């Protein structure tokens, strides 16, 4: 709270240095036509539009995909004219402007300064639970377009369709001792494609705008014509999407005498590389069913082989139950009705009367020729 009060005081002192600008930053790049002719004075009553281009992306060796993304725009300030000049400033009657105006003198109008300002705007907006002034959901080819926007400053948030704020807002916490910082977390928002997670930083954009100067900064004081129909390209960070795997085990009959332990190896490969390798076990003290869930470890699209590597000395697979099963991981969530990343195994007592199913797991970290890997060897105890 003390840090926040100090920051607000500094913010108010800097408020008068805030001038309208558009963001040119990682995650959002303004695109403007080449200007020609004589520039005209800004018309703040003219309708503006914003077109955002959503490009297909891929990780190295992976499929090229487009995210299922929509765009939210929050208007955080109105544009107001500056008397005697062909620029505009922001209205300061809104309470939130005390937060939005936190630009250091040396950072005013720079990419870095506006990125930090967008972070503060996002914190304020999400913490207050504000409703977007416009949401663009329909994509025409690779473009999201919204028209009839009033002049002013907008917070632009790219997010996944049908996700709640709890699902698409990610707060990356970092330690800081900067007394000017109101929060110690950095906000990103996410959207999904079949195989990837697309991460976006919230951005600020002013409408109307100007073409960027030689340094890449976009200021209303730049030379050139006013741009009322702005364009942008989303610039996400890309990472692989992970899915859950469930191993179901059913023991139809049980031989009293000692617990029944079953061991499964799980090997996953993607584009020829091993991306997951592990062993799991289940122990039964009677007939019944168990499940083991592996969450957020295996990439979507990976081919997974699950092998029942050990089933004791008195149990056998039932007819139709395969000891080796393979599937390709999809992105359906474990809580969804059509979740299908499942392998199922069924065993029964073999009637031999033997006891003894305990095992010792031996792990050895060795070089398999392609790199260092964990090798697992089950050592069963002798049957009684």
PDB file of C-alpha atoms in Angstrom, residues 114-372:
ATOM      1  CA  UNK A 114       4.278   2.230 -23.370  1.00  0.00           C
ATOM      2  CA  UNK A 115       4.794  -1.455 -22.648  1.00  0.00           C
ATOM      3  CA  UNK A 116       5.091  -0.673 -18.949  1.00  0.00           C
ATOM      4  CA  UNK A 117       2.106   1.641 -19.149  1.00  0.00           C
ATOM      5  CA  UNK A 118       0.070  -1.110 -20.833  1.00  0.00           C
ATOM      6  CA  UNK A 119       0.963  -3.455 -17.972  1.00  0.00           C
ATOM      7  CA  UNK A 120      -0.380  -0.988 -15.429  1.00  0.00           C
ATOM      8  CA  UNK A 121      -3.504  -0.443 -17.500  1.00  0.00           C
ATOM      9  CA  UNK A 122      -4.053  -4.205 -17.713  1.00  0.00           C
ATOM     10  CA  UNK A 123      -3.654  -4.664 -13.947  1.00  0.00           C
ATOM     11  CA  UNK A 124      -6.142  -1.888 -13.272  1.00  0.00           C
ATOM     12  CA  UNK A 125      -8.603  -3.151 -15.877  1.00  0.00           C
ATOM     13  CA  UNK A 126      -8.559  -6.803 -14.820  1.00  0.00           C
ATOM     14  CA  UNK A 127      -8.520  -6.073 -11.087  1.00  0.00           C
ATOM     15  CA  UNK A 128     -11.592  -3.875 -11.526  1.00  0.00           C
ATOM     16  CA  UNK A 129     -13.356  -6.471 -13.677  1.00  0.00           C
ATOM     17  CA  UNK A 130     -14.062  -3.909 -16.415  1.00  0.00           C
ATOM     18  CA  UNK A 131     -16.192  -4.851 -19.417  1.00  0.00           C
ATOM     19  CA  UNK A 132     -14.650  -4.341 -22.897  1.00  0.00           C
ATOM     20  CA  UNK A 133     -15.953  -1.451 -24.985  1.00  0.00           C
ATOM     21  CA  UNK A 134     -15.624  -3.629 -28.075  1.00  0.00           C
ATOM     22  CA  UNK A 135     -14.947  -7.319 -28.749  1.00  0.00           C
ATOM     23  CA  UNK A 136     -13.914  -8.552 -32.199  1.00  0.00           C
ATOM     24  CA  UNK A 137     -14.801 -12.237 -32.612  1.00  0.00           C
ATOM     25  CA  UNK A 138     -15.306 -12.778 -36.342  1.00  0.00           C
ATOM     26  CA  UNK A 139     -12.130 -13.366 -38.330  1.00  0.00           C
ATOM     27  CA  UNK A 140     -12.258 -12.509 -42.035  1.00  0.00           C
ATOM     28  CA  UNK A 141      -9.478 -14.618 -43.548  1.00  0.00           C
ATOM     29  CA  UNK A 142      -6.647 -13.624 -41.190  1.00  0.00           C
ATOM     30  CA  UNK A 143      -8.081 -10.305 -39.983  1.00  0.00           C
ATOM     31  CA  UNK A 144     -10.044  -9.063 -36.987  1.00  0.00           C
ATOM     32  CA  UNK A 145     -11.583  -5.651 -37.680  1.00  0.00           C
ATOM     33  CA  UNK A 146     -13.602  -3.240 -35.561  1.00  0.00           C
ATOM     34  CA  UNK A 147     -15.058   0.019 -36.918  1.00  0.00           C
ATOM     35  CA  UNK A 148     -16.751   3.144 -35.531  1.00  0.00           C
ATOM     36  CA  UNK A 149     -14.290   3.672 -32.706  1.00  0.00           C
ATOM     37  CA  UNK A 150     -14.089   7.077 -31.098  1.00  0.00           C
ATOM     38  CA  UNK A 151     -10.754   8.875 -30.865  1.00  0.00           C
ATOM     39  CA  UNK A 152      -8.813   7.999 -27.748  1.00  0.00           C
ATOM     40  CA  UNK A 153      -6.549   5.557 -25.968  1.00  0.00           C
ATOM     41  CA  UNK A 154      -7.435   1.837 -25.976  1.00  0.00           C
ATOM     42  CA  UNK A 155      -6.087  -1.168 -24.117  1.00  0.00           C
ATOM     43  CA  UNK A 156      -5.939  -4.074 -26.570  1.00  0.00           C
ATOM     44  CA  UNK A 157      -6.180  -7.619 -25.183  1.00  0.00           C
ATOM     45  CA  UNK A 158      -5.870 -10.706 -27.388  1.00  0.00           C
ATOM     46  CA  UNK A 159      -7.331 -13.786 -25.725  1.00  0.00           C
ATOM     47  CA  UNK A 160      -8.673 -17.259 -26.409  1.00  0.00           C
ATOM     48  CA  UNK A 161     -12.288 -17.617 -27.458  1.00  0.00           C
ATOM     49  CA  UNK A 162     -14.625 -19.098 -24.822  1.00  0.00           C
ATOM     50  CA  UNK A 163     -12.000 -18.775 -22.072  1.00  0.00           C
ATOM     51  CA  UNK A 164     -12.825 -17.061 -18.788  1.00  0.00           C
ATOM     52  CA  UNK A 165     -10.544 -14.362 -17.393  1.00  0.00           C
ATOM     53  CA  UNK A 166      -9.292 -16.897 -14.847  1.00  0.00           C
ATOM     54  CA  UNK A 167      -8.224 -19.106 -17.759  1.00  0.00           C
ATOM     55  CA  UNK A 168      -6.701 -16.595 -20.189  1.00  0.00           C
ATOM     56  CA  UNK A 169      -5.019 -14.120 -17.801  1.00  0.00           C
ATOM     57  CA  UNK A 170      -1.560 -15.262 -16.676  1.00  0.00           C
ATOM     58  CA  UNK A 171       0.248 -13.340 -13.946  1.00  0.00           C
ATOM     59  CA  UNK A 172       3.994 -13.999 -14.030  1.00  0.00           C
ATOM     60  CA  UNK A 173       5.322 -12.964 -10.633  1.00  0.00           C
ATOM     61  CA  UNK A 174       8.797 -11.436 -10.379  1.00  0.00           C
ATOM     62  CA  UNK A 175      10.555  -9.925  -7.394  1.00  0.00           C
ATOM     63  CA  UNK A 176      11.129  -6.187  -7.581  1.00  0.00           C
ATOM     64  CA  UNK A 177      12.314  -3.396  -5.337  1.00  0.00           C
ATOM     65  CA  UNK A 178      11.255  -0.598  -7.679  1.00  0.00           C
ATOM     66  CA  UNK A 179       9.158   1.768  -5.583  1.00  0.00           C
ATOM     67  CA  UNK A 180       7.481   3.084  -8.738  1.00  0.00           C
ATOM     68  CA  UNK A 181       6.032  -0.333  -9.515  1.00  0.00           C
ATOM     69  CA  UNK A 182       2.477  -0.913  -8.323  1.00  0.00           C
ATOM     70  CA  UNK A 183       2.623  -4.671  -8.794  1.00  0.00           C
ATOM     71  CA  UNK A 184       5.206  -7.433  -8.825  1.00  0.00           C
ATOM     72  CA  UNK A 185       3.610  -9.489 -11.601  1.00  0.00           C
ATOM     73  CA  UNK A 186       3.564  -9.188 -15.369  1.00  0.00           C
ATOM     74  CA  UNK A 187       0.354  -9.940 -17.213  1.00  0.00           C
ATOM     75  CA  UNK A 188       0.092 -11.974 -20.387  1.00  0.00           C
ATOM     76  CA  UNK A 189      -3.008 -13.423 -21.997  1.00  0.00           C
ATOM     77  CA  UNK A 190      -3.262 -16.711 -23.856  1.00  0.00           C
ATOM     78  CA  UNK A 191      -5.116 -18.331 -26.742  1.00  0.00           C
ATOM     79  CA  UNK A 192      -4.890 -21.871 -28.061  1.00  0.00           C
ATOM     80  CA  UNK A 193      -4.546 -23.675 -31.351  1.00  0.00           C
ATOM     81  CA  UNK A 194      -4.586 -27.456 -31.635  1.00  0.00           C
ATOM     82  CA  UNK A 195      -0.888 -27.840 -30.768  1.00  0.00           C
ATOM     83  CA  UNK A 196       0.256 -24.502 -29.310  1.00  0.00           C
ATOM     84  CA  UNK A 197      -0.233 -21.911 -26.614  1.00  0.00           C
ATOM     85  CA  UNK A 198      -0.100 -18.339 -27.969  1.00  0.00           C
ATOM     86  CA  UNK A 199       0.918 -15.748 -25.333  1.00  0.00           C
ATOM     87  CA  UNK A 200       0.286 -12.023 -25.803  1.00  0.00           C
ATOM     88  CA  UNK A 201       1.237  -8.926 -23.883  1.00  0.00           C
ATOM     89  CA  UNK A 202      -1.563  -6.367 -23.499  1.00  0.00           C
ATOM     90  CA  UNK A 203      -0.962  -3.275 -25.629  1.00  0.00           C
ATOM     91  CA  UNK A 204      -2.088   0.338 -25.778  1.00  0.00           C
ATOM     92  CA  UNK A 205      -3.131   1.941 -29.050  1.00  0.00           C
ATOM     93  CA  UNK A 206      -4.249   5.496 -29.753  1.00  0.00           C
ATOM     94  CA  UNK A 207      -6.664   6.397 -32.528  1.00  0.00           C
ATOM     95  CA  UNK A 208      -6.155   8.252 -34.801  1.00  0.00           C
ATOM     96  CA  UNK A 209      -2.435   7.635 -35.142  1.00  0.00           C
ATOM     97  CA  UNK A 210       0.608   8.612 -37.193  1.00  0.00           C
ATOM     98  CA  UNK A 211       3.267   6.745 -39.131  1.00  0.00           C
ATOM     99  CA  UNK A 212       6.299   5.687 -37.068  1.00  0.00           C
ATOM    100  CA  UNK A 213       9.366   7.912 -37.082  1.00  0.00           C
ATOM    101  CA  UNK A 214      12.886   6.741 -37.981  1.00  0.00           C
ATOM    102  CA  UNK A 215      13.345   5.379 -34.451  1.00  0.00           C
ATOM    103  CA  UNK A 216      10.216   3.254 -34.656  1.00  0.00           C
ATOM    104  CA  UNK A 217       8.236   5.415 -32.218  1.00  0.00           C
ATOM    105  CA  UNK A 218       4.690   6.480 -33.081  1.00  0.00           C
ATOM    106  CA  UNK A 219       3.742   9.904 -31.713  1.00  0.00           C
ATOM    107  CA  UNK A 220       0.902  12.247 -32.590  1.00  0.00           C
ATOM    108  CA  UNK A 221       3.581  14.901 -33.106  1.00  0.00           C
ATOM    109  CA  UNK A 222       5.216  12.863 -35.895  1.00  0.00           C
ATOM    110  CA  UNK A 223       5.212  14.216 -39.435  1.00  0.00           C
ATOM    111  CA  UNK A 224       2.681  12.956 -41.940  1.00  0.00           C
ATOM    112  CA  UNK A 225      -1.018  12.349 -42.407  1.00  0.00           C
ATOM    113  CA  UNK A 226      -3.361  11.254 -39.656  1.00  0.00           C
ATOM    114  CA  UNK A 227      -4.306   7.574 -39.910  1.00  0.00           C
ATOM    115  CA  UNK A 228      -7.903   6.867 -38.903  1.00  0.00           C
ATOM    116  CA  UNK A 229      -7.954   3.259 -40.132  1.00  0.00           C
ATOM    117  CA  UNK A 230      -4.999   1.641 -38.378  1.00  0.00           C
ATOM    118  CA  UNK A 231      -3.629  -1.848 -38.934  1.00  0.00           C
ATOM    119  CA  UNK A 232      -1.678  -4.118 -36.623  1.00  0.00           C
ATOM    120  CA  UNK A 233      -0.058  -7.550 -36.578  1.00  0.00           C
ATOM    121  CA  UNK A 234      -0.282  -9.728 -33.478  1.00  0.00           C
ATOM    122  CA  UNK A 235       3.176 -10.897 -32.343  1.00  0.00           C
ATOM    123  CA  UNK A 236       2.716 -13.770 -29.869  1.00  0.00           C
ATOM    124  CA  UNK A 237       5.183 -15.916 -27.995  1.00  0.00           C
ATOM    125  CA  UNK A 238       4.638 -19.558 -28.904  1.00  0.00           C
ATOM    126  CA  UNK A 239       4.973 -22.688 -26.776  1.00  0.00           C
ATOM    127  CA  UNK A 240       3.845 -26.285 -27.061  1.00  0.00           C
ATOM    128  CA  UNK A 241       0.503 -27.318 -25.648  1.00  0.00           C
ATOM    129  CA  UNK A 242       0.448 -30.198 -23.157  1.00  0.00           C
ATOM    130  CA  UNK A 243      -2.277 -32.730 -22.523  1.00  0.00           C
ATOM    131  CA  UNK A 244      -3.232 -35.257 -19.868  1.00  0.00           C
ATOM    132  CA  UNK A 245      -2.883 -39.035 -20.204  1.00  0.00           C
ATOM    133  CA  UNK A 246      -4.976 -41.454 -18.159  1.00  0.00           C
ATOM    134  CA  UNK A 247      -4.015 -45.086 -17.552  1.00  0.00           C
ATOM    135  CA  UNK A 248      -6.962 -47.237 -16.475  1.00  0.00           C
ATOM    136  CA  UNK A 249      -6.388 -50.595 -14.824  1.00  0.00           C
ATOM    137  CA  UNK A 250      -9.014 -53.187 -13.939  1.00  0.00           C
ATOM    138  CA  UNK A 251      -8.266 -56.344 -11.940  1.00  0.00           C
ATOM    139  CA  UNK A 252     -11.129 -58.801 -12.420  1.00  0.00           C
ATOM    140  CA  UNK A 253     -10.030 -61.393  -9.828  1.00  0.00           C
ATOM    141  CA  UNK A 254      -7.566 -61.307  -6.948  1.00  0.00           C
ATOM    142  CA  UNK A 255      -5.478 -64.029  -5.319  1.00  0.00           C
ATOM    143  CA  UNK A 256      -5.356 -63.536  -1.574  1.00  0.00           C
ATOM    144  CA  UNK A 257      -1.867 -63.670  -0.111  1.00  0.00           C
ATOM    145  CA  UNK A 258       0.020 -60.587  -1.230  1.00  0.00           C
ATOM    146  CA  UNK A 259      -0.698 -57.279  -2.976  1.00  0.00           C
ATOM    147  CA  UNK A 260      -0.743 -57.262  -6.770  1.00  0.00           C
ATOM    148  CA  UNK A 261       1.585 -54.649  -8.288  1.00  0.00           C
ATOM    149  CA  UNK A 262       1.445 -53.627 -11.948  1.00  0.00           C
ATOM    150  CA  UNK A 263       4.059 -51.404 -13.627  1.00  0.00           C
ATOM    151  CA  UNK A 264       3.625 -49.406 -16.827  1.00  0.00           C
ATOM    152  CA  UNK A 265       6.249 -47.622 -18.900  1.00  0.00           C
ATOM    153  CA  UNK A 266       5.204 -44.487 -20.769  1.00  0.00           C
ATOM    154  CA  UNK A 267       7.256 -43.334 -23.760  1.00  0.00           C
ATOM    155  CA  UNK A 268       6.258 -40.305 -25.852  1.00  0.00           C
ATOM    156  CA  UNK A 269       7.902 -39.072 -29.050  1.00  0.00           C
ATOM    157  CA  UNK A 270       7.268 -35.949 -31.088  1.00  0.00           C
ATOM    158  CA  UNK A 271       8.886 -35.308 -34.472  1.00  0.00           C
ATOM    159  CA  UNK A 272      11.323 -38.118 -33.787  1.00  0.00           C
ATOM    160  CA  UNK A 273      12.436 -36.874 -30.357  1.00  0.00           C
ATOM    161  CA  UNK A 274      11.634 -38.447 -27.002  1.00  0.00           C
ATOM    162  CA  UNK A 275       9.626 -35.852 -25.082  1.00  0.00           C
ATOM    163  CA  UNK A 276       8.516 -37.937 -22.100  1.00  0.00           C
ATOM    164  CA  UNK A 277       9.739 -41.165 -20.509  1.00  0.00           C
ATOM    165  CA  UNK A 278       8.616 -42.511 -17.174  1.00  0.00           C
ATOM    166  CA  UNK A 279       7.231 -45.491 -15.278  1.00  0.00           C
ATOM    167  CA  UNK A 280       4.133 -45.640 -13.073  1.00  0.00           C
ATOM    168  CA  UNK A 281       2.833 -48.417 -10.862  1.00  0.00           C
ATOM    169  CA  UNK A 282      -0.482 -49.424  -9.304  1.00  0.00           C
ATOM    170  CA  UNK A 283      -0.895 -51.796  -6.364  1.00  0.00           C
ATOM    171  CA  UNK A 284      -4.125 -53.704  -5.684  1.00  0.00           C
ATOM    172  CA  UNK A 285      -5.200 -55.358  -2.446  1.00  0.00           C
ATOM    173  CA  UNK A 286      -8.296 -56.789  -4.040  1.00  0.00           C
ATOM    174  CA  UNK A 287     -10.261 -56.907  -7.274  1.00  0.00           C
ATOM    175  CA  UNK A 288     -11.319 -53.510  -8.612  1.00  0.00           C
ATOM    176  CA  UNK A 289     -10.241 -50.568 -10.751  1.00  0.00           C
ATOM    177  CA  UNK A 290      -7.629 -47.818 -10.478  1.00  0.00           C
ATOM    178  CA  UNK A 291      -6.470 -44.949 -12.672  1.00  0.00           C
ATOM    179  CA  UNK A 292      -3.242 -42.991 -12.921  1.00  0.00           C
ATOM    180  CA  UNK A 293      -3.381 -39.479 -14.419  1.00  0.00           C
ATOM    181  CA  UNK A 294      -0.306 -37.843 -15.973  1.00  0.00           C
ATOM    182  CA  UNK A 295      -1.065 -34.124 -16.293  1.00  0.00           C
ATOM    183  CA  UNK A 296       0.719 -31.403 -18.313  1.00  0.00           C
ATOM    184  CA  UNK A 297       3.750 -33.555 -19.116  1.00  0.00           C
ATOM    185  CA  UNK A 298       3.170 -34.783 -22.671  1.00  0.00           C
ATOM    186  CA  UNK A 299       2.863 -32.445 -25.692  1.00  0.00           C
ATOM    187  CA  UNK A 300      -0.225 -32.485 -27.877  1.00  0.00           C
ATOM    188  CA  UNK A 301       0.525 -34.413 -31.060  1.00  0.00           C
ATOM    189  CA  UNK A 302       3.040 -36.733 -29.405  1.00  0.00           C
ATOM    190  CA  UNK A 303       2.781 -40.466 -30.088  1.00  0.00           C
ATOM    191  CA  UNK A 304       2.601 -42.302 -26.775  1.00  0.00           C
ATOM    192  CA  UNK A 305       3.330 -45.964 -26.149  1.00  0.00           C
ATOM    193  CA  UNK A 306       2.189 -47.403 -22.821  1.00  0.00           C
ATOM    194  CA  UNK A 307       3.487 -50.860 -21.983  1.00  0.00           C
ATOM    195  CA  UNK A 308       2.391 -53.057 -19.101  1.00  0.00           C
ATOM    196  CA  UNK A 309       5.944 -54.028 -18.255  1.00  0.00           C
ATOM    197  CA  UNK A 310       5.221 -56.035 -15.110  1.00  0.00           C
ATOM    198  CA  UNK A 311       2.039 -57.717 -13.889  1.00  0.00           C
ATOM    199  CA  UNK A 312       3.281 -59.978 -11.116  1.00  0.00           C
ATOM    200  CA  UNK A 313       3.704 -63.737 -11.228  1.00  0.00           C
ATOM    201  CA  UNK A 314       0.074 -64.771 -10.814  1.00  0.00           C
ATOM    202  CA  UNK A 315      -1.837 -62.446 -13.126  1.00  0.00           C
ATOM    203  CA  UNK A 316      -2.388 -62.454 -16.858  1.00  0.00           C
ATOM    204  CA  UNK A 317      -3.975 -60.108 -19.368  1.00  0.00           C
ATOM    205  CA  UNK A 318      -7.593 -60.949 -20.155  1.00  0.00           C
ATOM    206  CA  UNK A 319      -8.697 -61.719 -23.699  1.00  0.00           C
ATOM    207  CA  UNK A 320      -8.712 -58.543 -25.790  1.00  0.00           C
ATOM    208  CA  UNK A 321      -6.459 -56.569 -23.421  1.00  0.00           C
ATOM    209  CA  UNK A 322      -3.192 -55.609 -25.100  1.00  0.00           C
ATOM    210  CA  UNK A 323      -0.028 -55.240 -23.036  1.00  0.00           C
ATOM    211  CA  UNK A 324       1.300 -52.547 -25.416  1.00  0.00           C
ATOM    212  CA  UNK A 325      -0.981 -49.680 -26.460  1.00  0.00           C
ATOM    213  CA  UNK A 326      -0.288 -46.593 -28.586  1.00  0.00           C
ATOM    214  CA  UNK A 327      -2.174 -43.334 -29.068  1.00  0.00           C
ATOM    215  CA  UNK A 328      -1.592 -39.796 -30.347  1.00  0.00           C
ATOM    216  CA  UNK A 329      -2.234 -37.093 -27.769  1.00  0.00           C
ATOM    217  CA  UNK A 330      -5.040 -34.649 -28.544  1.00  0.00           C
ATOM    218  CA  UNK A 331      -5.914 -31.384 -26.792  1.00  0.00           C
ATOM    219  CA  UNK A 332      -9.235 -32.424 -25.235  1.00  0.00           C
ATOM    220  CA  UNK A 333      -9.207 -31.573 -21.519  1.00  0.00           C
ATOM    221  CA  UNK A 334      -9.493 -34.271 -18.882  1.00  0.00           C
ATOM    222  CA  UNK A 335     -12.723 -32.709 -17.545  1.00  0.00           C
ATOM    223  CA  UNK A 336     -14.379 -32.677 -20.967  1.00  0.00           C
ATOM    224  CA  UNK A 337     -16.929 -35.318 -21.931  1.00  0.00           C
ATOM    225  CA  UNK A 338     -15.015 -36.430 -25.018  1.00  0.00           C
ATOM    226  CA  UNK A 339     -11.631 -36.805 -23.287  1.00  0.00           C
ATOM    227  CA  UNK A 340      -9.944 -39.725 -25.055  1.00  0.00           C
ATOM    228  CA  UNK A 341      -6.248 -39.759 -24.081  1.00  0.00           C
ATOM    229  CA  UNK A 342      -6.883 -43.042 -22.306  1.00  0.00           C
ATOM    230  CA  UNK A 343      -5.289 -46.479 -22.343  1.00  0.00           C
ATOM    231  CA  UNK A 344      -6.988 -49.379 -20.552  1.00  0.00           C
ATOM    232  CA  UNK A 345      -5.581 -52.636 -19.245  1.00  0.00           C
ATOM    233  CA  UNK A 346      -7.414 -55.611 -17.734  1.00  0.00           C
ATOM    234  CA  UNK A 347      -5.949 -58.530 -15.793  1.00  0.00           C
ATOM    235  CA  UNK A 348      -7.163 -61.613 -13.945  1.00  0.00           C
ATOM    236  CA  UNK A 349      -5.789 -64.218 -11.581  1.00  0.00           C
ATOM    237  CA  UNK A 350      -4.206 -67.074 -13.563  1.00  0.00           C
ATOM    238  CA  UNK A 351      -5.193 -69.800 -11.092  1.00  0.00           C
ATOM    239  CA  UNK A 352      -1.659 -71.055 -10.416  1.00  0.00           C
ATOM    240  CA  UNK A 353      -1.796 -70.428  -6.681  1.00  0.00           C
ATOM    241  CA  UNK A 354       1.541 -68.640  -6.618  1.00  0.00           C
ATOM    242  CA  UNK A 355       2.171 -65.679  -4.377  1.00  0.00           C
ATOM    243  CA  UNK A 356       4.633 -62.828  -4.687  1.00  0.00           C
ATOM    244  CA  UNK A 357       4.325 -59.703  -6.717  1.00  0.00           C
ATOM    245  CA  UNK A 358       6.599 -57.231  -4.999  1.00  0.00           C
ATOM    246  CA  UNK A 359       9.263 -55.600  -7.181  1.00  0.00           C
ATOM    247  CA  UNK A 360      12.338 -53.473  -6.750  1.00  0.00           C
ATOM    248  CA  UNK A 361      12.693 -50.531  -9.162  1.00  0.00           C
ATOM    249  CA  UNK A 362      16.238 -50.050 -10.393  1.00  0.00           C
ATOM    250  CA  UNK A 363      16.988 -46.727 -12.113  1.00  0.00           C
ATOM    251  CA  UNK A 364      20.222 -45.987 -13.959  1.00  0.00           C
ATOM    252  CA  UNK A 365      21.171 -42.724 -15.714  1.00  0.00           C
ATOM    253  CA  UNK A 366      23.060 -43.804 -18.839  1.00  0.00           C
ATOM    254  CA  UNK A 367      24.010 -42.633 -22.304  1.00  0.00           C
ATOM    255  CA  UNK A 368      21.904 -44.390 -24.963  1.00  0.00           C
ATOM    256  CA  UNK A 369      23.960 -42.929 -27.809  1.00  0.00           C
ATOM    257  CA  UNK A 370      21.593 -40.008 -28.370  1.00  0.00           C
ATOM    258  CA  UNK A 371      21.990 -38.485 -24.930  1.00  0.00           C
ATOM    259  CA  UNK A 372      21.657 -39.197 -21.216  1.00  0.00           C
TER     260      UNK A 372
END
